[in-house]
Amino acid sequence: MEIIEILKSLEPKKALTFGIGGGGDIVSTIPVANFLGHFGFETLHGSVVWDRIVVDPKPGPRPLEELVGIERINETVGIANESTKTADGVIPNIAKAAKHFGKVVALDLTKNVGKLAEGIRDFAEKEGISLIVGVDAGGDAISVGFESGVRSPLADAICVAALKKVGGIVAVTGFGSDGELRVEELLLNISDIIKKGGFLGCCSMSRRDYELMRNAVKDVTTEASMIPLMAFEGEMGLKKLRKGRSALVTPLSTLIFYFRAEAVFEINHAAKIVERAETFEEANSLLHAEGILTEYDFERAVAGKL
């Protein structure tokens, strides 16, 4: 696998792997970090600061300015711990995850793609990080953006665009575990990425991955990262999710796919759209102009703010 050759060649052996689709995706950084560990990597775990409304009732991502008990590294990157919370008292998934990881890298999506990329690059330089992997539980990060089932394209699009700028990798776990892309859509999009030379390989969860993830979900709220656990336990069939969606649980759910972020960006039209936005709100509006609704729209509708 090309990913193996990349991991062997990189120095220093330090990586950042962070959940890109929402706070719960941090659970899916576990198998990625363990895989990197086989090649001598010390890995920091992180996540975007955007939890679903079952965790945080305020619509949209949280800026670092709204968090207390966090170490600010730069405008878009901070270090969270178990005591981190929002100014209005919400305990985000990054704080819950810190119980398992010791510290968690928190990424602010409320600025723009350029500032997020600058923050990640600055943090990587300060920490001696040679590898940056964004992890999406489910697979909508490799969507085109116009598929009928896509419901949460915004966070993924912003992160894919930022990862492209920093030469990162996109890892996809769960194979449709978010209930957004159909299996045939995932396969078609993976084929397109392969044509662009962006497929780096895939591997499966291990027993250790399963045990650590199973322990993490006792504290971290997630749906998409639960599906691989069910698959590893031998379950098979449809599982109902929030918002009337369902996800197919199969042995494929235990696989982790690795892609060059640049190639993912090339097929992800939503990422291309949000890259030119100056603000988070503009990114959302630009997607609207292309007929794409987002998770932010859903959260505002539920909160009665549309």
XYZ file of C-alpha atoms in Angstrom:
306
model
C 0.000 0.000 0.000
C 1.209 3.482 -0.807
C 0.193 4.693 2.641
C 2.776 2.307 4.124
C 5.553 3.736 1.970
C 4.537 7.258 2.980
C 4.561 6.376 6.679
C 7.967 4.734 6.425
C 9.476 7.775 4.728
C 8.157 10.586 6.928
C 10.225 12.200 9.678
C 9.776 13.129 12.441
C 7.364 10.359 13.446
C 4.662 12.578 14.857
C 1.126 12.995 13.519
C -2.111 14.855 14.089
C -5.298 12.960 13.356
C -8.589 14.782 13.858
C -12.292 14.201 13.298
C -13.563 16.410 10.497
C -17.309 15.800 10.302
C -18.263 16.659 13.872
C -17.226 16.116 17.469
C -18.127 12.423 17.479
C -15.689 11.618 14.681
C -12.838 11.776 17.183
C -13.689 8.188 18.151
C -12.747 7.125 14.628
C -9.287 8.644 15.022
C -8.443 5.676 17.256
C -7.893 3.032 14.540
C -5.997 5.584 12.454
C -3.680 6.469 15.344
C -3.112 2.797 16.146
C -2.259 2.069 12.502
C 0.234 4.935 12.478
C 1.686 3.590 15.704
C 2.851 0.455 13.895
C 5.250 2.739 11.996
C 6.562 4.496 15.080
C 4.273 7.538 15.059
C 3.294 9.442 18.159
C -0.180 10.720 17.351
C -2.217 13.590 18.752
C -6.000 13.219 18.610
C -8.235 16.133 17.700
C -11.617 17.238 16.437
C -13.506 20.149 15.019
C -15.472 21.976 17.714
C -18.914 21.234 16.327
C -21.227 18.844 18.120
C -24.689 17.788 17.035
C -27.617 19.362 18.854
C -28.040 16.334 21.116
C -24.767 17.487 22.727
C -24.737 21.238 22.070
C -28.092 22.969 21.464
C -26.463 26.026 19.899
C -26.483 25.737 16.077
C -23.161 25.622 14.279
C -19.540 25.208 15.294
C -18.126 26.908 18.366
C -15.313 29.445 18.012
C -12.404 29.014 20.387
C -13.420 32.344 21.914
C -16.532 30.649 23.352
C -14.546 27.952 25.160
C -13.185 28.181 28.693
C -10.431 25.986 30.077
C -8.648 25.700 26.745
C -5.068 26.502 25.776
C -5.061 28.769 22.734
C -2.314 27.931 20.238
C -3.397 30.298 17.477
C -6.572 31.705 15.934
C -8.045 28.337 14.944
C -6.245 25.711 17.051
C -6.371 25.058 20.779
C -5.679 22.275 23.271
C -8.701 21.028 25.206
C -8.814 18.967 28.386
C -11.441 17.320 30.578
C -12.328 20.687 32.139
C -12.963 22.456 28.831
C -16.513 23.704 28.336
C -18.389 26.431 26.528
C -19.029 29.782 28.177
C -22.692 28.784 28.517
C -21.868 25.519 30.257
C -21.998 22.899 27.498
C -19.460 20.081 27.821
C -18.352 19.363 24.244
C -17.152 16.041 22.891
C -13.575 17.333 22.842
C -13.683 17.525 26.649
C -15.298 14.106 26.963
C -12.665 12.646 24.648
C -9.868 14.184 26.726
C -10.733 11.658 29.432
C -9.328 9.027 27.069
C -6.618 10.947 25.194
C -5.264 13.217 27.925
C -5.442 16.263 25.694
C -7.335 16.968 22.503
C -6.519 19.320 19.639
C -9.554 21.561 19.078
C -10.115 23.050 15.625
C -12.221 26.162 15.023
C -14.345 26.124 11.842
C -15.912 29.543 12.348
C -13.248 31.550 10.495
C -12.498 30.343 6.954
C -10.605 27.627 5.104
C -7.448 29.699 4.766
C -7.263 30.543 8.470
C -7.967 26.942 9.444
C -5.151 25.745 7.192
C -2.814 28.421 8.574
C -3.638 27.365 12.122
C -3.034 23.693 11.399
C 0.244 24.447 9.616
C 1.441 26.673 12.469
C 0.562 24.035 15.063
C 2.284 21.306 13.052
C 5.466 23.365 12.799
C 5.487 24.107 16.530
C 4.894 20.456 17.458
C 7.194 18.873 14.873
C 4.293 17.139 13.143
C 5.046 15.591 9.748
C 1.649 14.008 8.997
C -1.881 15.404 9.200
C -4.852 13.063 8.789
C -8.464 14.222 8.807
C -10.868 11.410 9.728
C -14.465 11.227 8.542
C -16.797 8.638 10.037
C -19.187 7.663 7.273
C -17.825 8.974 4.016
C -19.613 12.180 3.079
C -16.170 13.821 3.003
C -15.694 12.040 -0.326
C -19.105 13.074 -1.630
C -19.509 15.332 -4.631
C -21.934 17.377 -2.562
C -25.036 17.022 -4.704
C -25.986 13.453 -3.765
C -29.573 13.271 -2.528
C -28.673 11.757 0.833
C -25.983 14.236 1.847
C -27.126 16.097 4.968
C -23.919 17.344 6.591
C -21.491 18.537 3.918
C -20.283 21.784 5.484
C -17.796 20.688 8.161
C -16.308 18.041 5.896
C -16.004 20.460 2.978
C -14.190 23.079 5.061
C -11.788 20.477 6.438
C -11.137 18.798 3.080
C -10.261 22.190 1.593
C -7.949 22.958 4.532
C -6.327 19.518 4.384
C -5.629 20.055 0.699
C -3.779 23.256 1.559
C -1.565 21.540 4.149
C -0.861 18.406 2.088
C -2.885 16.171 4.379
C -4.626 12.831 4.100
C -8.343 12.062 4.385
C -9.237 8.821 6.169
C -12.772 7.447 5.857
C -14.145 4.949 8.358
C -17.499 3.195 8.605
C -18.232 2.950 4.864
C -21.529 4.828 4.885
C -22.031 4.717 8.654
C -23.511 8.227 8.690
C -26.372 7.099 6.435
C -25.727 9.805 3.851
C -24.070 8.168 0.836
C -25.340 4.920 -0.646
C -22.848 2.098 -1.118
C -22.832 2.562 -4.888
C -22.148 6.293 -4.456
C -19.224 5.583 -2.148
C -17.799 3.081 -4.621
C -18.238 5.463 -7.553
C -16.524 8.309 -5.715
C -13.677 6.070 -4.578
C -13.241 5.027 -8.212
C -12.993 8.685 -9.225
C -10.375 9.301 -6.538
C -8.411 6.272 -7.761
C -8.437 7.732 -11.288
C -6.859 10.887 -9.869
C -4.106 8.915 -8.143
C -5.484 9.693 -4.714
C -6.130 6.234 -3.258
C -3.443 5.312 -0.723
C -4.838 2.018 0.586
C -7.119 0.610 3.248
C -6.950 -1.608 6.306
C -9.357 -3.045 8.851
C -10.037 -2.380 12.502
C -8.175 -4.511 15.006
C -9.386 -6.014 18.256
C -7.437 -3.299 20.105
C -9.129 -0.608 17.993
C -12.495 -2.081 18.859
C -11.799 -2.185 22.585
C -10.498 1.394 22.737
C -13.371 2.709 20.613
C -15.937 0.799 22.658
C -14.510 2.400 25.792
C -14.460 5.886 24.236
C -18.133 5.810 23.213
C -19.068 5.454 26.870
C -18.297 9.173 27.078
C -18.242 10.572 23.527
C -21.595 10.954 21.806
C -21.508 9.537 18.279
C -23.630 7.545 15.859
C -21.406 7.136 12.809
C -18.478 5.815 14.852
C -20.765 3.235 16.491
C -21.511 1.413 13.232
C -17.974 -0.054 12.843
C -18.243 -1.385 16.394
C -21.485 -3.166 15.559
C -19.911 -4.590 12.416
C -16.889 -5.806 14.382
C -19.322 -7.589 16.712
C -20.765 -9.408 13.711
C -23.971 -7.444 13.260
C -25.414 -7.125 9.770
C -28.308 -5.063 8.421
C -29.869 -1.617 8.613
C -29.470 0.527 11.713
C -31.749 3.518 12.298
C -30.012 6.855 12.934
C -31.169 10.372 13.802
C -33.207 12.483 11.370
C -34.886 9.416 9.872
C -31.697 8.118 8.265
C -30.437 4.557 8.343
C -26.993 3.035 7.843
C -26.076 -0.375 6.501
C -23.943 -2.402 8.899
C -21.673 -4.814 7.003
C -18.106 -6.151 7.273
C -17.117 -3.204 5.027
C -17.953 -0.946 7.978
C -14.753 -2.096 9.697
C -12.473 -0.785 6.932
C -10.485 2.467 6.973
C -9.704 4.028 3.580
C -6.858 6.511 3.070
C -6.872 9.184 0.348
C -4.759 12.150 -0.670
C -6.686 15.256 0.397
C -5.852 16.932 -2.913
C -7.652 14.184 -4.863
C -10.646 14.248 -2.506
C -10.851 18.003 -2.994
C -10.931 17.494 -6.769
C -14.150 15.446 -6.594
C -15.749 17.315 -3.677
C -17.513 20.292 -5.241
C -18.720 21.488 -1.844
C -15.087 21.824 -0.741
C -14.277 23.858 -3.839
C -17.232 26.125 -3.116
C -16.423 26.833 0.546
C -12.719 27.380 -0.145
C -13.439 30.844 -1.531
C -15.617 31.964 1.404
C -14.287 34.645 3.751
C -16.506 33.585 6.676
C -18.347 30.511 7.906
C -21.719 32.121 7.194
C -20.620 32.931 3.655
C -19.522 29.326 3.155
C -22.998 28.177 4.117
C -24.617 30.753 1.827
C -22.408 29.778 -1.113
C -23.554 26.178 -0.737
C -27.165 27.388 -0.712
C -26.548 29.178 -3.999
C -25.617 25.785 -5.485
C -28.706 24.103 -4.040
C -26.866 22.383 -1.186
C -28.361 22.386 2.319
C -26.180 21.713 5.342
C -26.100 20.455 8.912
C -26.043 24.103 10.018
C -29.390 24.661 8.297
C -30.852 21.638 10.063
C -29.609 22.789 13.456
C -30.981 26.302 12.955
C -34.325 24.886 11.851
C -34.541 22.746 14.977
C -33.584 25.753 17.105
C -36.234 27.862 15.353
C -33.705 30.286 13.875
C -34.460 29.893 10.174
